[in-house]
PDB file of C-alpha atoms and ligand atoms in Angstrom:
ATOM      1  CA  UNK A   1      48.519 170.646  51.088  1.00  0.00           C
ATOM      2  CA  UNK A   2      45.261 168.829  50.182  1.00  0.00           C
ATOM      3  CA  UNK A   3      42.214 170.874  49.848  1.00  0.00           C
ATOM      4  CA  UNK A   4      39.279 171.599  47.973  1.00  0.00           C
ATOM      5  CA  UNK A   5      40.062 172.727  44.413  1.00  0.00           C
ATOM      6  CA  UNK A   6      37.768 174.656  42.661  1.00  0.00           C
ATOM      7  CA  UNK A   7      37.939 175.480  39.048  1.00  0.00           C
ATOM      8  CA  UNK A   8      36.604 177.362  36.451  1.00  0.00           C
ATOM      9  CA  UNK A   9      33.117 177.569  38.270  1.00  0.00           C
ATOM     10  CA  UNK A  10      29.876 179.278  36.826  1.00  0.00           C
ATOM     11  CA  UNK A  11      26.860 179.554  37.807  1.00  0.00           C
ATOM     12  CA  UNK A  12      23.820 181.768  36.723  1.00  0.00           C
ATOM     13  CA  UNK A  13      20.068 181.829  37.703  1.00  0.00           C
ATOM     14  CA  UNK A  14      17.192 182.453  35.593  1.00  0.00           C
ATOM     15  CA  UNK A  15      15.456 185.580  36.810  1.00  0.00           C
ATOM     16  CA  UNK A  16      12.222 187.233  35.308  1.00  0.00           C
ATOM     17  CA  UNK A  17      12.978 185.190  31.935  1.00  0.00           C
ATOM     18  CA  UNK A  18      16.635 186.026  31.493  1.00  0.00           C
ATOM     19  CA  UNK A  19      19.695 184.878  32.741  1.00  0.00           C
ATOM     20  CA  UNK A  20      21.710 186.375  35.523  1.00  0.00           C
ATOM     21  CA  UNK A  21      25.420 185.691  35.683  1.00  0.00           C
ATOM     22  CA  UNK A  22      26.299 185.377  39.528  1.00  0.00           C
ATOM     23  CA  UNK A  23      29.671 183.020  38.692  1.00  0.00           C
ATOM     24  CA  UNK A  24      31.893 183.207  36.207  1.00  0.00           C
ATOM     25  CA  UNK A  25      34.833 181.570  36.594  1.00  0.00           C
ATOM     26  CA  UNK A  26      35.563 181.443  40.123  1.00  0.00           C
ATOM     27  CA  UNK A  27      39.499 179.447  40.464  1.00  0.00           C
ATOM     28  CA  UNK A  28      40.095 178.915  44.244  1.00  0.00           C
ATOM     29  CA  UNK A  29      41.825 176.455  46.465  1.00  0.00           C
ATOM     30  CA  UNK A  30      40.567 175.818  50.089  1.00  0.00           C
ATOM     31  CA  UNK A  31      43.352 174.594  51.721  1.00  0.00           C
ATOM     32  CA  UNK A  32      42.848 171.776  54.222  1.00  0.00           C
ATOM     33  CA  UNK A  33      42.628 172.427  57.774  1.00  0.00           C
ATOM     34  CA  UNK A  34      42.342 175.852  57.647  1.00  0.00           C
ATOM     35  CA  UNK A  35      40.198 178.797  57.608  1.00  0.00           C
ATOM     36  CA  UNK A  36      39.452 180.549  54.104  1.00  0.00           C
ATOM     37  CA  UNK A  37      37.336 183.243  54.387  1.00  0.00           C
ATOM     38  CA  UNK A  38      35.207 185.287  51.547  1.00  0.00           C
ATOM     39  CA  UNK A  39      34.725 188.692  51.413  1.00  0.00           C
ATOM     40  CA  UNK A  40      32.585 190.366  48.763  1.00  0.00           C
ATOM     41  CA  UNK A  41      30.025 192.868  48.237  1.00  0.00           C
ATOM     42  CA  UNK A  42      26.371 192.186  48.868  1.00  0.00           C
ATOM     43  CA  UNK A  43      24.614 189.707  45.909  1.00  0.00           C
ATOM     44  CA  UNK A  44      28.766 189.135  44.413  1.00  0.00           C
ATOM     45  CA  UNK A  45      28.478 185.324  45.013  1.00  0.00           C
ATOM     46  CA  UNK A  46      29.469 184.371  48.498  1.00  0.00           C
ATOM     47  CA  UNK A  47      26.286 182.288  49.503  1.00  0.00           C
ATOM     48  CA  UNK A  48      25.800 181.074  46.233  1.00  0.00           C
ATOM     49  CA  UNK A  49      29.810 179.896  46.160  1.00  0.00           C
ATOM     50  CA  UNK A  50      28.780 178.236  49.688  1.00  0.00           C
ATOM     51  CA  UNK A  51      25.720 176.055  48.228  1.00  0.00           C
ATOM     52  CA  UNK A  52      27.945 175.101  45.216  1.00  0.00           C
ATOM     53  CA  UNK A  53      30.655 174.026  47.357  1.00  0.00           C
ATOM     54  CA  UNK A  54      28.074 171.941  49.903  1.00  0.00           C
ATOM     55  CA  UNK A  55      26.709 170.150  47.320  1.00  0.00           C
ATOM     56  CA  UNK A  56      23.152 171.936  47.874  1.00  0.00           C
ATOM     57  CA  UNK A  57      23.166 173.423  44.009  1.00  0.00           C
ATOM     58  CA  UNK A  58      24.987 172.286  41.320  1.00  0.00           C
ATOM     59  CA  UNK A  59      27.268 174.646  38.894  1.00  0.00           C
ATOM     60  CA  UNK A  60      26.502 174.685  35.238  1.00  0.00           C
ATOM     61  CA  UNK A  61      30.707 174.452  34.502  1.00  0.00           C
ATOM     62  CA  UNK A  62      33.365 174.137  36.467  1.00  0.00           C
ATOM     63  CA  UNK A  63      35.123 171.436  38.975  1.00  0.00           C
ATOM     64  CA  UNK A  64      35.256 171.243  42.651  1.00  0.00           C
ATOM     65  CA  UNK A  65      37.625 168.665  43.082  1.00  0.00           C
ATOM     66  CA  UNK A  66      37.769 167.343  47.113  1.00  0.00           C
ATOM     67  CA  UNK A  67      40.858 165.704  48.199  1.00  0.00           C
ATOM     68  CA  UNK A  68      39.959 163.249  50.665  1.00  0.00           C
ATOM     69  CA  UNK A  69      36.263 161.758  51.872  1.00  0.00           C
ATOM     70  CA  UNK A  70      34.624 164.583  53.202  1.00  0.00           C
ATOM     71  CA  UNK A  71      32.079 165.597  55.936  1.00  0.00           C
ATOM     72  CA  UNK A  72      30.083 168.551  55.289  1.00  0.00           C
ATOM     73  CA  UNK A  73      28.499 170.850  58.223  1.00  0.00           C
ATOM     74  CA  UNK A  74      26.781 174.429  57.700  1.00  0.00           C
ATOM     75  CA  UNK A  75      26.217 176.839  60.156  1.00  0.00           C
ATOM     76  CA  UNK A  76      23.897 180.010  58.599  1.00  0.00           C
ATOM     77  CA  UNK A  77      23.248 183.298  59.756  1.00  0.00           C
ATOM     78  CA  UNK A  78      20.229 182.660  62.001  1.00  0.00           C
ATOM     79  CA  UNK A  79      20.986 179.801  64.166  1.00  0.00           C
ATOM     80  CA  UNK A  80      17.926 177.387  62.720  1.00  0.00           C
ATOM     81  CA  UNK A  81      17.695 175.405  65.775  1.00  0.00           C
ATOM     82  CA  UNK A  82      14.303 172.933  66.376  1.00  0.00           C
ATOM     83  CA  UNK A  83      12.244 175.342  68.906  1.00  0.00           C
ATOM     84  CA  UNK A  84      10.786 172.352  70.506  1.00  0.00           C
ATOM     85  CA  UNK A  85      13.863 170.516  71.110  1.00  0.00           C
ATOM     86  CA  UNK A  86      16.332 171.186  73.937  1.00  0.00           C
ATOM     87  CA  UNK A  87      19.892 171.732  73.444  1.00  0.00           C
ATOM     88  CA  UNK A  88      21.258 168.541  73.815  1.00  0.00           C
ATOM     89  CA  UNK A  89      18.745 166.900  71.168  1.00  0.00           C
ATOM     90  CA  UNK A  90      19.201 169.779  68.733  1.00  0.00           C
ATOM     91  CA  UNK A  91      22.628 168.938  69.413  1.00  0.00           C
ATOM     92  CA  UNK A  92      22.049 165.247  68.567  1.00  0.00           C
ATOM     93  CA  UNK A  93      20.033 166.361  65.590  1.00  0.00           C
ATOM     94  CA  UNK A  94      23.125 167.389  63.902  1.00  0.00           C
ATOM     95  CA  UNK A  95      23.879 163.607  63.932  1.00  0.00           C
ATOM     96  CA  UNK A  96      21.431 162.537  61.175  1.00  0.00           C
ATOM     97  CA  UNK A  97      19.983 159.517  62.443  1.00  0.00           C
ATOM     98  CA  UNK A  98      23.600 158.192  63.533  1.00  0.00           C
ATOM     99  CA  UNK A  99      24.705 157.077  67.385  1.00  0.00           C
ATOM    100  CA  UNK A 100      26.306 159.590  69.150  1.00  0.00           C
ATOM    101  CA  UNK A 101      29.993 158.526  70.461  1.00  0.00           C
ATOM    102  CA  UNK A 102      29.533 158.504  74.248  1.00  0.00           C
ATOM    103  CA  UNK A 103      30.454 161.330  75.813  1.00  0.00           C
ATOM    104  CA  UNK A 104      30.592 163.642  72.567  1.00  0.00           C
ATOM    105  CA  UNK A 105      27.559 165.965  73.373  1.00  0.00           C
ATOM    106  CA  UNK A 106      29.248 166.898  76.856  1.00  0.00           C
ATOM    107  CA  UNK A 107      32.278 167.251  74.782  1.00  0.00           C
ATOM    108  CA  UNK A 108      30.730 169.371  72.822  1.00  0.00           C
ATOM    109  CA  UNK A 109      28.561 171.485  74.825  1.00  0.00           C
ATOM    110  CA  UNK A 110      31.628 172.237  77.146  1.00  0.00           C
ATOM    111  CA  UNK A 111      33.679 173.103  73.886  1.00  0.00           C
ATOM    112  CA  UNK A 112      30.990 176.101  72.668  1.00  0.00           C
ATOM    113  CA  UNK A 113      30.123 177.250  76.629  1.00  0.00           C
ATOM    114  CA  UNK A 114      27.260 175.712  77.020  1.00  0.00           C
ATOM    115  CA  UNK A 115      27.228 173.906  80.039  1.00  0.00           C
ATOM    116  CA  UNK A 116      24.285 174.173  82.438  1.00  0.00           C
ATOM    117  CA  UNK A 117      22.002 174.756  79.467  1.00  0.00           C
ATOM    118  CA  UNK A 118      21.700 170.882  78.361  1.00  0.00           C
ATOM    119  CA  UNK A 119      17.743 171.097  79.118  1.00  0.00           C
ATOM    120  CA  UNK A 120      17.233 174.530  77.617  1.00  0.00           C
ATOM    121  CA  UNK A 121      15.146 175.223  74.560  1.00  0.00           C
ATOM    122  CA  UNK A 122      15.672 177.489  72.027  1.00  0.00           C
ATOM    123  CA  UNK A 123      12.978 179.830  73.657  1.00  0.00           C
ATOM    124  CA  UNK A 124      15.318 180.400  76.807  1.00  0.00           C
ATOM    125  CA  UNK A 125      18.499 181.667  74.849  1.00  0.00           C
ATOM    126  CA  UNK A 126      19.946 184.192  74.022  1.00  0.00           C
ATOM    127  CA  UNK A 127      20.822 184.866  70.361  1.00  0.00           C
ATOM    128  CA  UNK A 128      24.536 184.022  70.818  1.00  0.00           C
ATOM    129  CA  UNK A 129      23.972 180.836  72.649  1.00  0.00           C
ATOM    130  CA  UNK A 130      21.611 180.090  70.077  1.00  0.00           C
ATOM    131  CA  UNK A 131      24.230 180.588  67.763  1.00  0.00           C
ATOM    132  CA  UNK A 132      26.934 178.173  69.764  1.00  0.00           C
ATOM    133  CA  UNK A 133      24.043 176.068  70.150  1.00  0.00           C
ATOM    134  CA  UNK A 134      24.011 176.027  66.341  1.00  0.00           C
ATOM    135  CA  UNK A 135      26.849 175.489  66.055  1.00  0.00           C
ATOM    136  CA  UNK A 136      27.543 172.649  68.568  1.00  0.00           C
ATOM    137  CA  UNK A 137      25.498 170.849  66.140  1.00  0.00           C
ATOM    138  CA  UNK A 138      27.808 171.203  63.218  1.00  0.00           C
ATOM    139  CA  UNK A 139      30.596 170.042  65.550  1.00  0.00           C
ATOM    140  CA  UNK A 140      28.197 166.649  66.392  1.00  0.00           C
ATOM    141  CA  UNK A 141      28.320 165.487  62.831  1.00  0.00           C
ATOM    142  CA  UNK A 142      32.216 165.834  63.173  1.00  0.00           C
ATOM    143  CA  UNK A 143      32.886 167.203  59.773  1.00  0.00           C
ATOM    144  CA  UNK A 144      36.086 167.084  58.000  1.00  0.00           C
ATOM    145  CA  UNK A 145      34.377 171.218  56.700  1.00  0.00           C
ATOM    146  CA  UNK A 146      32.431 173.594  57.863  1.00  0.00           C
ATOM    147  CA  UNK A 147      30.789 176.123  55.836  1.00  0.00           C
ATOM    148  CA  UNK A 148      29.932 179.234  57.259  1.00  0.00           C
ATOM    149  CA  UNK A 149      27.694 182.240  56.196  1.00  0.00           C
ATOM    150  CA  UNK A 150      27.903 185.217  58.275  1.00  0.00           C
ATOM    151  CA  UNK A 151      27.288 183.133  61.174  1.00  0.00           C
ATOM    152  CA  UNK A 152      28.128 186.092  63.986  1.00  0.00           C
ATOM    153  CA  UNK A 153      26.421 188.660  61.811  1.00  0.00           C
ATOM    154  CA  UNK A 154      23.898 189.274  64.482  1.00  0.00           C
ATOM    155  CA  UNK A 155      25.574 188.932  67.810  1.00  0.00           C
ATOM    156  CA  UNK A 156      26.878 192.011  69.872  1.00  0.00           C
ATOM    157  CA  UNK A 157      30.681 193.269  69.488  1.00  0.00           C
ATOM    158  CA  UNK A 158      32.100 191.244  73.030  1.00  0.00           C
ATOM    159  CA  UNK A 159      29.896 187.768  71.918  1.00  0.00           C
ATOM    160  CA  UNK A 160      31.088 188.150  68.328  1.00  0.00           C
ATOM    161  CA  UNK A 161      34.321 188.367  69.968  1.00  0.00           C
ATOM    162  CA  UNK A 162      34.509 185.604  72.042  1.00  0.00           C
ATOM    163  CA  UNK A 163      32.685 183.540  69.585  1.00  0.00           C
ATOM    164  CA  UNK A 164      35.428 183.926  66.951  1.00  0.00           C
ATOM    165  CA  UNK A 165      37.932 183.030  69.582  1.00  0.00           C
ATOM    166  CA  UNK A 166      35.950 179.916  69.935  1.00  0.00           C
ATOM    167  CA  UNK A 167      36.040 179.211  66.712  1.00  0.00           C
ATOM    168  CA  UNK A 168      39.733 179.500  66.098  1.00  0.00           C
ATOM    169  CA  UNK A 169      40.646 176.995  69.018  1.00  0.00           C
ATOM    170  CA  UNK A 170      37.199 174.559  67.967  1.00  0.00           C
ATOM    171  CA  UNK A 171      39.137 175.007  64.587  1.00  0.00           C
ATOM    172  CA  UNK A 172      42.724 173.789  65.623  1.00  0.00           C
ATOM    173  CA  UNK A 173      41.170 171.405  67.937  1.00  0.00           C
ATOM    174  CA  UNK A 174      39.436 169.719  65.431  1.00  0.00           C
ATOM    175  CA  UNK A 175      41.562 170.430  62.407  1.00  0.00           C
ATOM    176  CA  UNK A 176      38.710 170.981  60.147  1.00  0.00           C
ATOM    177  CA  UNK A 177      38.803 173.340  57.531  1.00  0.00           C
ATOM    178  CA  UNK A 178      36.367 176.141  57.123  1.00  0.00           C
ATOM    179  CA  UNK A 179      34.809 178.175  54.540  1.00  0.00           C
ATOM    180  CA  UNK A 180      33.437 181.527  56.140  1.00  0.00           C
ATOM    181  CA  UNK A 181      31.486 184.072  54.897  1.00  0.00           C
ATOM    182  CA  UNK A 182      31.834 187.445  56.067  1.00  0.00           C
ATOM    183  CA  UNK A 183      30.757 191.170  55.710  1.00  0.00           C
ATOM    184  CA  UNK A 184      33.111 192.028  57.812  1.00  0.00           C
ATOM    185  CA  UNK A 185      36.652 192.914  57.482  1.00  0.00           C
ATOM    186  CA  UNK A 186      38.177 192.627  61.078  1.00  0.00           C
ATOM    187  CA  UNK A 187      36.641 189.622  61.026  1.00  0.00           C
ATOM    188  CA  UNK A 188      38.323 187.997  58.186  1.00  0.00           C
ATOM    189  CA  UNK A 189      41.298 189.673  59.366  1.00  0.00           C
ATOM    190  CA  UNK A 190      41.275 187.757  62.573  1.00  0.00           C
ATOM    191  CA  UNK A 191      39.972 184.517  61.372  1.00  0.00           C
ATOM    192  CA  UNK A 192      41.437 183.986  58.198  1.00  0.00           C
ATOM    193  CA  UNK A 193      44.405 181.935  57.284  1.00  0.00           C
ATOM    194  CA  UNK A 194      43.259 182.725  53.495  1.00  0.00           C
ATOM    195  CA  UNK A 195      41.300 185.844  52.534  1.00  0.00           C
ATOM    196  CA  UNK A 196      39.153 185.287  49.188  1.00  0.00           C
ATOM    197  CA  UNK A 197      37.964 188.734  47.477  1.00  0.00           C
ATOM    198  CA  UNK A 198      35.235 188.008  45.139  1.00  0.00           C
ATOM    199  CA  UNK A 199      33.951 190.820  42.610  1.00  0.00           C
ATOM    200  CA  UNK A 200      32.430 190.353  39.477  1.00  0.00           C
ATOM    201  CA  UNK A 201      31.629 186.766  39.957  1.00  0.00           C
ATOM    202  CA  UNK A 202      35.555 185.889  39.760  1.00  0.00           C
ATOM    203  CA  UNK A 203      37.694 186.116  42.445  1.00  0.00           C
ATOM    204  CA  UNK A 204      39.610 189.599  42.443  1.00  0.00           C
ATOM    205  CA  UNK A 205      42.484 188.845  45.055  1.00  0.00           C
ATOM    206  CA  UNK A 206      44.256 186.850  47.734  1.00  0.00           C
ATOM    207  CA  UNK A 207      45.417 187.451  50.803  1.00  0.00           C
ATOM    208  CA  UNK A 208      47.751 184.510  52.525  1.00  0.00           C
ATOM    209  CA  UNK A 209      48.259 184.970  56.427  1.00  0.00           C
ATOM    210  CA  UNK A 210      49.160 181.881  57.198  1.00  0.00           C
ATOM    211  CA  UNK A 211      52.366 182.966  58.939  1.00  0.00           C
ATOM    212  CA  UNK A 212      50.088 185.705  61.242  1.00  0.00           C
ATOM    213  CA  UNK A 213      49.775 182.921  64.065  1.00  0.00           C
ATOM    214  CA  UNK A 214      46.418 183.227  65.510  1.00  0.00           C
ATOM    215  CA  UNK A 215      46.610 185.745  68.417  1.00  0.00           C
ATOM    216  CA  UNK A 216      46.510 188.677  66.179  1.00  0.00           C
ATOM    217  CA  UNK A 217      46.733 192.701  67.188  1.00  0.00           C
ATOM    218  CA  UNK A 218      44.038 194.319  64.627  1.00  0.00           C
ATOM    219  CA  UNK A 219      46.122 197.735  65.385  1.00  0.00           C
ATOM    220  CA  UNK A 220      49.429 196.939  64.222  1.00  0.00           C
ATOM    221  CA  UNK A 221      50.660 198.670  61.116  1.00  0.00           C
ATOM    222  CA  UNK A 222      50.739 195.577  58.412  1.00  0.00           C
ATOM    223  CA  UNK A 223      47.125 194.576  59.628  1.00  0.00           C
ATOM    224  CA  UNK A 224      45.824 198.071  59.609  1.00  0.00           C
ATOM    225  CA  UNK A 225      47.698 197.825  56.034  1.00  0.00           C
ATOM    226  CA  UNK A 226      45.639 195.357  54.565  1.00  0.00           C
ATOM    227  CA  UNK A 227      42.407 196.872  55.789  1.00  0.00           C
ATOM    228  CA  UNK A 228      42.914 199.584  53.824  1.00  0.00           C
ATOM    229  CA  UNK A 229      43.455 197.722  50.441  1.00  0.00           C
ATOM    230  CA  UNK A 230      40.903 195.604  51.028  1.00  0.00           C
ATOM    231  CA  UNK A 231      38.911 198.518  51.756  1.00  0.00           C
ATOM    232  CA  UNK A 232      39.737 200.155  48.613  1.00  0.00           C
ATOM    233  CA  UNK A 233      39.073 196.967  47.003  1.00  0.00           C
ATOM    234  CA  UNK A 234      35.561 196.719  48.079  1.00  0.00           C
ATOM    235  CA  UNK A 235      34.710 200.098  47.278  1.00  0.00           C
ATOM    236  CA  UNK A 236      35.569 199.628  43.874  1.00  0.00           C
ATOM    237  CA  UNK A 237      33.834 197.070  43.322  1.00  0.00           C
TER     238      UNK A 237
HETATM  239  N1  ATP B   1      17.766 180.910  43.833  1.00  0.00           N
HETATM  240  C1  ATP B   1      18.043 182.042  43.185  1.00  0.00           C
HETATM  241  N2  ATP B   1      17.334 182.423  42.109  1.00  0.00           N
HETATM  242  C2  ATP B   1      17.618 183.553  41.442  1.00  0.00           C
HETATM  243  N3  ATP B   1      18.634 184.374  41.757  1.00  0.00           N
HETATM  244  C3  ATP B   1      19.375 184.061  42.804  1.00  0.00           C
HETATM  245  C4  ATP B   1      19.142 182.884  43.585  1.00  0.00           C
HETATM  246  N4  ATP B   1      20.062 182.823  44.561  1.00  0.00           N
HETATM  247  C5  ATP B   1      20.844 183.913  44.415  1.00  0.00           C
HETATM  248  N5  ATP B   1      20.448 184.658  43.364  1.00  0.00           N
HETATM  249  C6  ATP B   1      21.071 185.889  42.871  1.00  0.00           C
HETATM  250  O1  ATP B   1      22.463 185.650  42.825  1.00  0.00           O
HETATM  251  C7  ATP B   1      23.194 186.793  43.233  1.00  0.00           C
HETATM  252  C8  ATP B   1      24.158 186.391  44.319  1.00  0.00           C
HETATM  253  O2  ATP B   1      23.447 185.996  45.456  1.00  0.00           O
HETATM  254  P1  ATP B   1      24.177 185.509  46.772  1.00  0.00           P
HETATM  255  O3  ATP B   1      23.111 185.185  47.760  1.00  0.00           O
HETATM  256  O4  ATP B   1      25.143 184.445  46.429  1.00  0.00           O
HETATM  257  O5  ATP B   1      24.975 186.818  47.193  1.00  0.00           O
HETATM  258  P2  ATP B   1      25.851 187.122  48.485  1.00  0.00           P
HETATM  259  O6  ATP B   1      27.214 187.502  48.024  1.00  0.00           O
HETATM  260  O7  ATP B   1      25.741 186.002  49.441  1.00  0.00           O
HETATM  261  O8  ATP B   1      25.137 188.431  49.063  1.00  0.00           O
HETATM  262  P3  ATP B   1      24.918 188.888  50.600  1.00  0.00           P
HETATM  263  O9  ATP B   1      26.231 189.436  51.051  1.00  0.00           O
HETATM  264  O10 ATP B   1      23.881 189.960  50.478  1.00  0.00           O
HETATM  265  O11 ATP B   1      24.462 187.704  51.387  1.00  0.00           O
HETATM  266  C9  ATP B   1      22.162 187.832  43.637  1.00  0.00           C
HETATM  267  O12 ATP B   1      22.026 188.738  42.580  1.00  0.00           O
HETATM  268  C10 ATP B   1      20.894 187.041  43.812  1.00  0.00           C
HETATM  269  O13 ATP B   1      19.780 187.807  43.427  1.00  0.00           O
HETATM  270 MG1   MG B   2      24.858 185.776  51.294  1.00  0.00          MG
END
């Protein structure tokens, strides 16, 4: 499967004169059309991994090799919307100067449950549909990947919920591929065809659950399995 190969990738920052290692040597392949997501203690990596891989910082070593011609969208913890522009032209935003397809913002607006709230500005949401908002205009720019950093972090338990469900049919709808950030395990467990542990700058272990499906019960035995390695994992970290 084509994908997004990343090799040997380092990257420090300068901080108060000296040199702080955040990278070192992170080897990871993002498959294509699927959802990796990166778990990792706070200040391991994981947002810094995310700029590297958009093309917003560059690495000091290292490859990331994409396959095909790519189309890069990010959607970031706080929604980041234009307060003085309504839905539909924050949506249009996303679009970067280009014409919209007819018909896509309705698409699009219907596909994150927005409907009805075309005219609405930022001001008269709600955090959540702030955050589909948000992410309705990653959708626009129809990328080919989508990188994502904690972007449910702040909703409530039931939005969070039906969010991710959102996201997993958006996902096989549009057969993007995603890279998502997340503090949180159930989450990753739910969402994640790959799950990337990072510690130490390099990444620590693997999980493939590609043959899950993507209705998934959190309480059965194997999941509840994995929880509690990568539990252990994190906690040693
Ligand atoms: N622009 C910068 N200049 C200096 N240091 C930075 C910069 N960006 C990140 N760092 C440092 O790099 C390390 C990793 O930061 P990063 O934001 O990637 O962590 P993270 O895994 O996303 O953490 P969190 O889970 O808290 O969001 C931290 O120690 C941070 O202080
Ligand atoms: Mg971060």
């Amino acid at each position: 499967m084509a994908g997004i190969e990343i090799r040997d990738l380092k990257k420090s920052y300068e901080v108060d004169g000296r040199q702080l290692p955040v990278l070192k040597g992170i080897d990871l392949t993002i498959p294509e059309g699927r959802i990796t997501v990166v778990l990792g203690r706070s200040g391991c990596g994981k947002t810094t991994l995310l700029r590297l891989v958009g093309g917003l910082e560059a690495p000091d070593s290292g490859e990331i090799r994409f396959g095909a011609s790519h189309r890069t969208a990010f959607v970031f913890q706080e929604p980041r919307l234009m307060p003085w522009l309504d839905v539909t032209r924050n949506i249009l935003f996303g679009l970067r100067g280009r014409e919209a397809e007819p018909g896509l913002v309705k698409d699009i607006i219907e596909t994150v449950g927005l409907s009805g709230f075309e005219k609405a500005y930022p001001a008269q949401l709600s955090g959540g549909m702030q955050q589909r908002t948000a992410l309705a205009r990653a959708l626009a720019y129809r990328p080919s990947l989508i990188l994502m950093d904690e972007p449910f972090a702040a909703l409530d338990h039931f939005t969070r919920e039906q969010m991710q469900q959102e996201l997993i049919r958006v996902q096989e709808t549009e057969n993007c591929s995603i890279l998502f950030v997340t503090h949180s395990i159930d989450e990753a467990l739910l969402l994640g065809h790959r799950i990337v542990i990072i510690d130490q700058g390099q990444v620590e272990r693997l999980y493939d659950l590609e043959d899950e499906g993507r209705q998934r019960d959190l309480l059965e035995d194997r999941f509840i399995h994995i929880k509690r390695e990568i539990v252990a994992e994190l906690k040693g970290q």
